[in-house]
Short mmCIF file of C-alpha atoms and ligand atoms in Angstrom, two decimals:
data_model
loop_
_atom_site.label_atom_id
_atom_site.label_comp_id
_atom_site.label_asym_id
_atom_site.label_seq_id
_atom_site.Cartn_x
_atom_site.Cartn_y
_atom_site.Cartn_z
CA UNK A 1 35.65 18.66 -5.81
CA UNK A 2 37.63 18.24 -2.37
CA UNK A 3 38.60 15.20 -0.52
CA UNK A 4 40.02 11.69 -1.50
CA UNK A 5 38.02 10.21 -5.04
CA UNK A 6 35.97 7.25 -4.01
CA UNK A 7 35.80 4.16 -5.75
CA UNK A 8 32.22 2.14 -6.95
CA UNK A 9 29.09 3.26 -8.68
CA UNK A 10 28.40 7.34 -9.22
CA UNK A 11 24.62 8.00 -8.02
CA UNK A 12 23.62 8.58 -11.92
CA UNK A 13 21.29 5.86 -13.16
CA UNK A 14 23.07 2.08 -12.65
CA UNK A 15 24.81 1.13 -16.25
CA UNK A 16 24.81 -2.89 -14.44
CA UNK A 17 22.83 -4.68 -12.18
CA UNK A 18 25.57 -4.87 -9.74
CA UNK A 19 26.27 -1.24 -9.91
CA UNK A 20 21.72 -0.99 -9.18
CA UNK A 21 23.03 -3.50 -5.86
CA UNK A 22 26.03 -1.22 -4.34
CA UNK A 23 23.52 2.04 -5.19
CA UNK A 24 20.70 0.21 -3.03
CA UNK A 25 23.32 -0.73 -0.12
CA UNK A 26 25.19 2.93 0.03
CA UNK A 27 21.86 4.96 -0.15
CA UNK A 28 20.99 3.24 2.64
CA UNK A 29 24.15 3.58 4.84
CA UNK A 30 24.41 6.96 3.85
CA UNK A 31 20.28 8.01 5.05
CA UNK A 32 20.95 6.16 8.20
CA UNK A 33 23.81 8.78 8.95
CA UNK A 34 20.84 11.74 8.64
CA UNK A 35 17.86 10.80 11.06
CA UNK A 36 16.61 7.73 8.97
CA UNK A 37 17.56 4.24 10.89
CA UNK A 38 14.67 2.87 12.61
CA UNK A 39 15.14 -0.67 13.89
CA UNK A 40 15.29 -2.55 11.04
CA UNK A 41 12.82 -0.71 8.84
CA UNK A 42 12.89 1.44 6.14
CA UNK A 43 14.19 0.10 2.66
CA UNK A 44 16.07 2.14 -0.41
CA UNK A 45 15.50 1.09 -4.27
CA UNK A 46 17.04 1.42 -7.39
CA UNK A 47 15.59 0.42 -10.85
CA UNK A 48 17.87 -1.83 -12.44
CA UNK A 49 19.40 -0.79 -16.63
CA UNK A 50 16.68 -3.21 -17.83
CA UNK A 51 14.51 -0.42 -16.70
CA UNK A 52 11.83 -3.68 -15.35
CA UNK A 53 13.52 -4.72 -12.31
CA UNK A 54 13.89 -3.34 -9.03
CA UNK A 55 16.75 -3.55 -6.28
CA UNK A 56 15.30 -2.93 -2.94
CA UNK A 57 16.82 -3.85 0.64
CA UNK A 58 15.73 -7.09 2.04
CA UNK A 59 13.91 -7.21 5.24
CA UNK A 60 16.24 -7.83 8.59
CA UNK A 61 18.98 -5.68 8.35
CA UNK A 62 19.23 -2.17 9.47
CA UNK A 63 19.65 0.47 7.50
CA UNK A 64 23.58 1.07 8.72
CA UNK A 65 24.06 -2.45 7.99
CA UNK A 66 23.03 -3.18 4.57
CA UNK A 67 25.45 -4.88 2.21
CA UNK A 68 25.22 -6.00 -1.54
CA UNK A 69 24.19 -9.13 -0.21
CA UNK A 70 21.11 -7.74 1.70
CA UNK A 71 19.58 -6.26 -1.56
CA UNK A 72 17.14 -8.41 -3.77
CA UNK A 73 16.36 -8.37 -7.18
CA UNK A 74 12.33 -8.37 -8.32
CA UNK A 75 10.25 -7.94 -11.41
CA UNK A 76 8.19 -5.27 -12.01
CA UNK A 77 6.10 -7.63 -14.49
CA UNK A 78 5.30 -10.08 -11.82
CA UNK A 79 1.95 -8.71 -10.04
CA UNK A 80 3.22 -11.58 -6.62
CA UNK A 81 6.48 -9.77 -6.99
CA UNK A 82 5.79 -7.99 -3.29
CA UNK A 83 5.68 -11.30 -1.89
CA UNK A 84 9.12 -11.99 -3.20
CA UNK A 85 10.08 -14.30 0.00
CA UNK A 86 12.62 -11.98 2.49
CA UNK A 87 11.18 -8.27 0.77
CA UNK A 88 9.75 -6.04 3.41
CA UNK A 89 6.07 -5.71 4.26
CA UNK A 90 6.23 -2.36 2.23
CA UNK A 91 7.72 -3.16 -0.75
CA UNK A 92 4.73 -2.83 -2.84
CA UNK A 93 4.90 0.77 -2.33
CA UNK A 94 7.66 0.93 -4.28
CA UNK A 95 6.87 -1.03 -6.88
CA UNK A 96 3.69 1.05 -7.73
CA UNK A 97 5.49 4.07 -7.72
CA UNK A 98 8.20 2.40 -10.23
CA UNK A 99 5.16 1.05 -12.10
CA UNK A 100 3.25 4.60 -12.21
CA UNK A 101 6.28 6.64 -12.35
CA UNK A 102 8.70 5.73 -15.74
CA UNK A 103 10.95 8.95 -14.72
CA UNK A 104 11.50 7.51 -11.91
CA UNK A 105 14.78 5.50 -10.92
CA UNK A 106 15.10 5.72 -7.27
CA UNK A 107 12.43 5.24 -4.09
CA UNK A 108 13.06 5.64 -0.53
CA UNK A 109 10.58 4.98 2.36
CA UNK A 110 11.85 5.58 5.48
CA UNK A 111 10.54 6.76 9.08
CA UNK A 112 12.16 9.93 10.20
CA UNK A 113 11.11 11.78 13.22
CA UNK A 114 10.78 15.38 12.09
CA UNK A 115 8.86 14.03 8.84
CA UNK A 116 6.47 11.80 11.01
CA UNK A 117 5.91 14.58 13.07
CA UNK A 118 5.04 17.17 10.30
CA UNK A 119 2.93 14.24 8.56
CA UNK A 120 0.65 14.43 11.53
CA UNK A 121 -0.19 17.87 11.35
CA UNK A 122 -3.05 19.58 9.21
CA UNK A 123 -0.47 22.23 8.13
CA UNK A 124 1.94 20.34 5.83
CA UNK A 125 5.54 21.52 5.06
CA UNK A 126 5.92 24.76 4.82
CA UNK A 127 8.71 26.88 3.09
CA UNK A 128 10.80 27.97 6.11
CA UNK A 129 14.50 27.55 4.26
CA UNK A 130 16.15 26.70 1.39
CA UNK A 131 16.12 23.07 1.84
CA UNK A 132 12.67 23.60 1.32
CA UNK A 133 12.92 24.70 -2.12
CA UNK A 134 13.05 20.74 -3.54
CA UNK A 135 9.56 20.79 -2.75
CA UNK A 136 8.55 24.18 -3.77
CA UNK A 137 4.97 23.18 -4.82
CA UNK A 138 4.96 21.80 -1.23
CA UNK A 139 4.56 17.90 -0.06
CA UNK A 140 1.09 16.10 -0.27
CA UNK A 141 0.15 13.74 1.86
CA UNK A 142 -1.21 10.29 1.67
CA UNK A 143 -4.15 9.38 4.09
CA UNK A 144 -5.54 6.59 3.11
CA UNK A 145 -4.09 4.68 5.95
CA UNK A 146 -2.67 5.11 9.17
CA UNK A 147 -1.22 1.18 9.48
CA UNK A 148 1.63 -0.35 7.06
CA UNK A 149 1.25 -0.30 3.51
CA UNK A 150 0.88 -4.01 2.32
CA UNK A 151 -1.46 -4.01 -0.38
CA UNK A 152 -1.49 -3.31 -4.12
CA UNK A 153 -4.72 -0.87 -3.47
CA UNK A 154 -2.45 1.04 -0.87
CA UNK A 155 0.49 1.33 -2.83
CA UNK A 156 -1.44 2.61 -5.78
CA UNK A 157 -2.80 5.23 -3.77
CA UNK A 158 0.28 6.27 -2.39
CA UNK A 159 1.84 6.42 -5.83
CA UNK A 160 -1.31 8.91 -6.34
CA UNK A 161 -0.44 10.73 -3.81
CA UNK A 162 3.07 11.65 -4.68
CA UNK A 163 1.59 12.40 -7.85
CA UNK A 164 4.62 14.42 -10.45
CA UNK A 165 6.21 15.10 -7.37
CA UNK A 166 9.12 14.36 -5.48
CA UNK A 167 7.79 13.45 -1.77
CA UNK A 168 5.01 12.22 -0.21
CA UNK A 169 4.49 12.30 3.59
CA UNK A 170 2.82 9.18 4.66
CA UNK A 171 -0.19 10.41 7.59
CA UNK A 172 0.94 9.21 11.16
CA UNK A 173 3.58 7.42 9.65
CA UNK A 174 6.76 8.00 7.60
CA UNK A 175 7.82 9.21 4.42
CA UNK A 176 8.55 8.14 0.41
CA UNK A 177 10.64 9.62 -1.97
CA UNK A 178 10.69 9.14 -5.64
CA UNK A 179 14.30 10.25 -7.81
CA UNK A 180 15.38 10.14 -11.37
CA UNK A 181 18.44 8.61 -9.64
CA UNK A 182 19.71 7.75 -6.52
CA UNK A 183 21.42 10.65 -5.86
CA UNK A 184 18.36 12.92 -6.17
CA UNK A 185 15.90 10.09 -4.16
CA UNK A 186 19.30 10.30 -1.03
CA UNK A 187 18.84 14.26 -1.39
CA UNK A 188 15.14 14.39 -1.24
CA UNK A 189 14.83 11.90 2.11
CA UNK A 190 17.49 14.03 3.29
CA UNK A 191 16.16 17.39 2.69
CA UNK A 192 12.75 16.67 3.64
CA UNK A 193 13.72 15.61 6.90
CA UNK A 194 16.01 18.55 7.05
CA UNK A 195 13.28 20.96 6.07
CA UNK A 196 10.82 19.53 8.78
CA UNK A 197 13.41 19.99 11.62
CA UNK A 198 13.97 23.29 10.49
CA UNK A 199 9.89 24.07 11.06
CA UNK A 200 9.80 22.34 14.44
CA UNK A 201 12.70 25.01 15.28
CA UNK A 202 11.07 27.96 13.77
CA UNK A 203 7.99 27.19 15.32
CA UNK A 204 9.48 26.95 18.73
CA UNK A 205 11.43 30.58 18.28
CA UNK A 206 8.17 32.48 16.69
CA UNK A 207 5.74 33.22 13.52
CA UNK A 208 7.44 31.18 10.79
CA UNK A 209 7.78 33.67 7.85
CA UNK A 210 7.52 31.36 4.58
CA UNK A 211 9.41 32.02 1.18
CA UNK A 212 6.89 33.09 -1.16
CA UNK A 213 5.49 30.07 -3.55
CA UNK A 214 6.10 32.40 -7.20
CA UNK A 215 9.40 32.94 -5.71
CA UNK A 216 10.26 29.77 -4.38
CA UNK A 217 9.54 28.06 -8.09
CA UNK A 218 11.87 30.65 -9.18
CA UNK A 219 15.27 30.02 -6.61
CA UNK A 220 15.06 26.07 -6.57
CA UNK A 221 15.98 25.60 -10.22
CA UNK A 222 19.26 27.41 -9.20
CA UNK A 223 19.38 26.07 -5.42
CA UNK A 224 18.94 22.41 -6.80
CA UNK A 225 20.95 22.25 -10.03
CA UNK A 226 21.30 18.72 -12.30
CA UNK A 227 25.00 17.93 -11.36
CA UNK A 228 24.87 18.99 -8.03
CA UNK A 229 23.44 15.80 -6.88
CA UNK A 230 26.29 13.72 -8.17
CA UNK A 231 28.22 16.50 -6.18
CA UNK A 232 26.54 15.39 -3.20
CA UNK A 233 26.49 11.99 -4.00
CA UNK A 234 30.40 11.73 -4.13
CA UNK A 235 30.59 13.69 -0.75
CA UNK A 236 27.89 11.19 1.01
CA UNK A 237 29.99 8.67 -0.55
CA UNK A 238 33.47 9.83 1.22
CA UNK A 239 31.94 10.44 4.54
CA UNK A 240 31.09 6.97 4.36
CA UNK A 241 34.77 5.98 3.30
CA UNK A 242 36.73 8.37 5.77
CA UNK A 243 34.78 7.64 9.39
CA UNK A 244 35.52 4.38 11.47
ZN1 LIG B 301 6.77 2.19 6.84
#
């Protein structure tokens, strides 16, 4: 490890509520660094140790913006928990995928240009590089609307759509990520956006010449390694320290 050690939580699973809070408010400083801030949308989440309550940005703040005190707690037992007063439109996406998803201890929906873009093609993500490799089974998409995802039915069938996976692209839309930890949730909105910026440039030089899927399966167990995303995590955390 290089660089000055940072202070606060690591990006493994929250051992405190509080620790859940700073997770929520970093993720989302550090994704609006990388291609993620859109106005004031676009919300990060982190399931709290109780393992039934979810920290997820408020609505009103931009991503680059969002402080411990922008990030509000709600119950995963309460079905009028989405209406929590001050959560975002969308919330109820990530609820369902908490609700459908036990392994999972992180969500991110966001709106990211390269992602939109490759959401609104028939072709899907294909595997160009090795950012691609998170996603070696590839990314599925949900269509089963085009508008903003407000209702239980809709985020159900999101949560669907990401499946066992780690990504969904959302048609015409934006993206949602799903992480046993923050730290793998940052890397996947990351990555995917990454990956999908690297098409749109391989596209525009020639005939894109995928990795192979058998192979693919193969190199991202060793491309994508456990503790390398607490790696990353620490070094997301520093840029954030070290520039003005
Ligand atoms: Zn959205």
């Amino acid at each position: 490890m290089t660089g000055p050690t940072v202070t606060g939580p690591t990006g493994r699973p929250p051992a405190t509520a509080e620790d859940a809070v700073r997770q929520v408010s970093l993720a989302c400083q550090i994704i609006a660094r990388f291609g993620h801030e859109d106005l004031t949308l676009g919300h990060a989440s982190v399931r709290g140790p109780d393992g039934r309550t979810v920290y997820i940005k408020r609505k009103g703040k931009a991503l680059r913006d969002v402080l411990a005190e922008d990030v509000i707690g709600i119950a995963l037992d309460d079905p009028d928990g989405y209406l929590t007063p001050g959560a975002h439109l969308e919330t109820v996406m990530h609820l369902e995928t908490y609700l459908a998803r036990p392994d999972v201890g992180a969500v991110i929906h966001t709106h990211p240009m390269y992602s939109i873009a490759l959401g609104a093609t028939a072709g899907g993500l294909e595997l160009l590089s090795h950012d691609g490799l998170l996603f070696p089974d590839g990314v599925p998409v949900f269509d089963g609307t085009v508008g903003l995802v407000t209702t239980p039915q809709d985020g159900k069938g999101v949560a669907r759509a990401l499946g066992t996976g780690r990504a969904v692209l959302l048609r015409n839309h934006g993206i949602l990520v799903a992480g046993e930890d923050i730290s793998w949730a940052v890397l996947a909105a990351l990555t995917l956006e990454r990956a999908a910026r690297i098409q749109f440039i391989a596209r525009t030089l020639g005939d894109p010449v995928p990795i192979p899927r058998d192979m693919a399966r193969e190199l991202s167990a060793s491309k994508y390694q456990e503790e390398f995303a607490e790696e990353y995590w620490q070094d997301w955390r520093r840029m954030l320290d070290t520039s003005p």
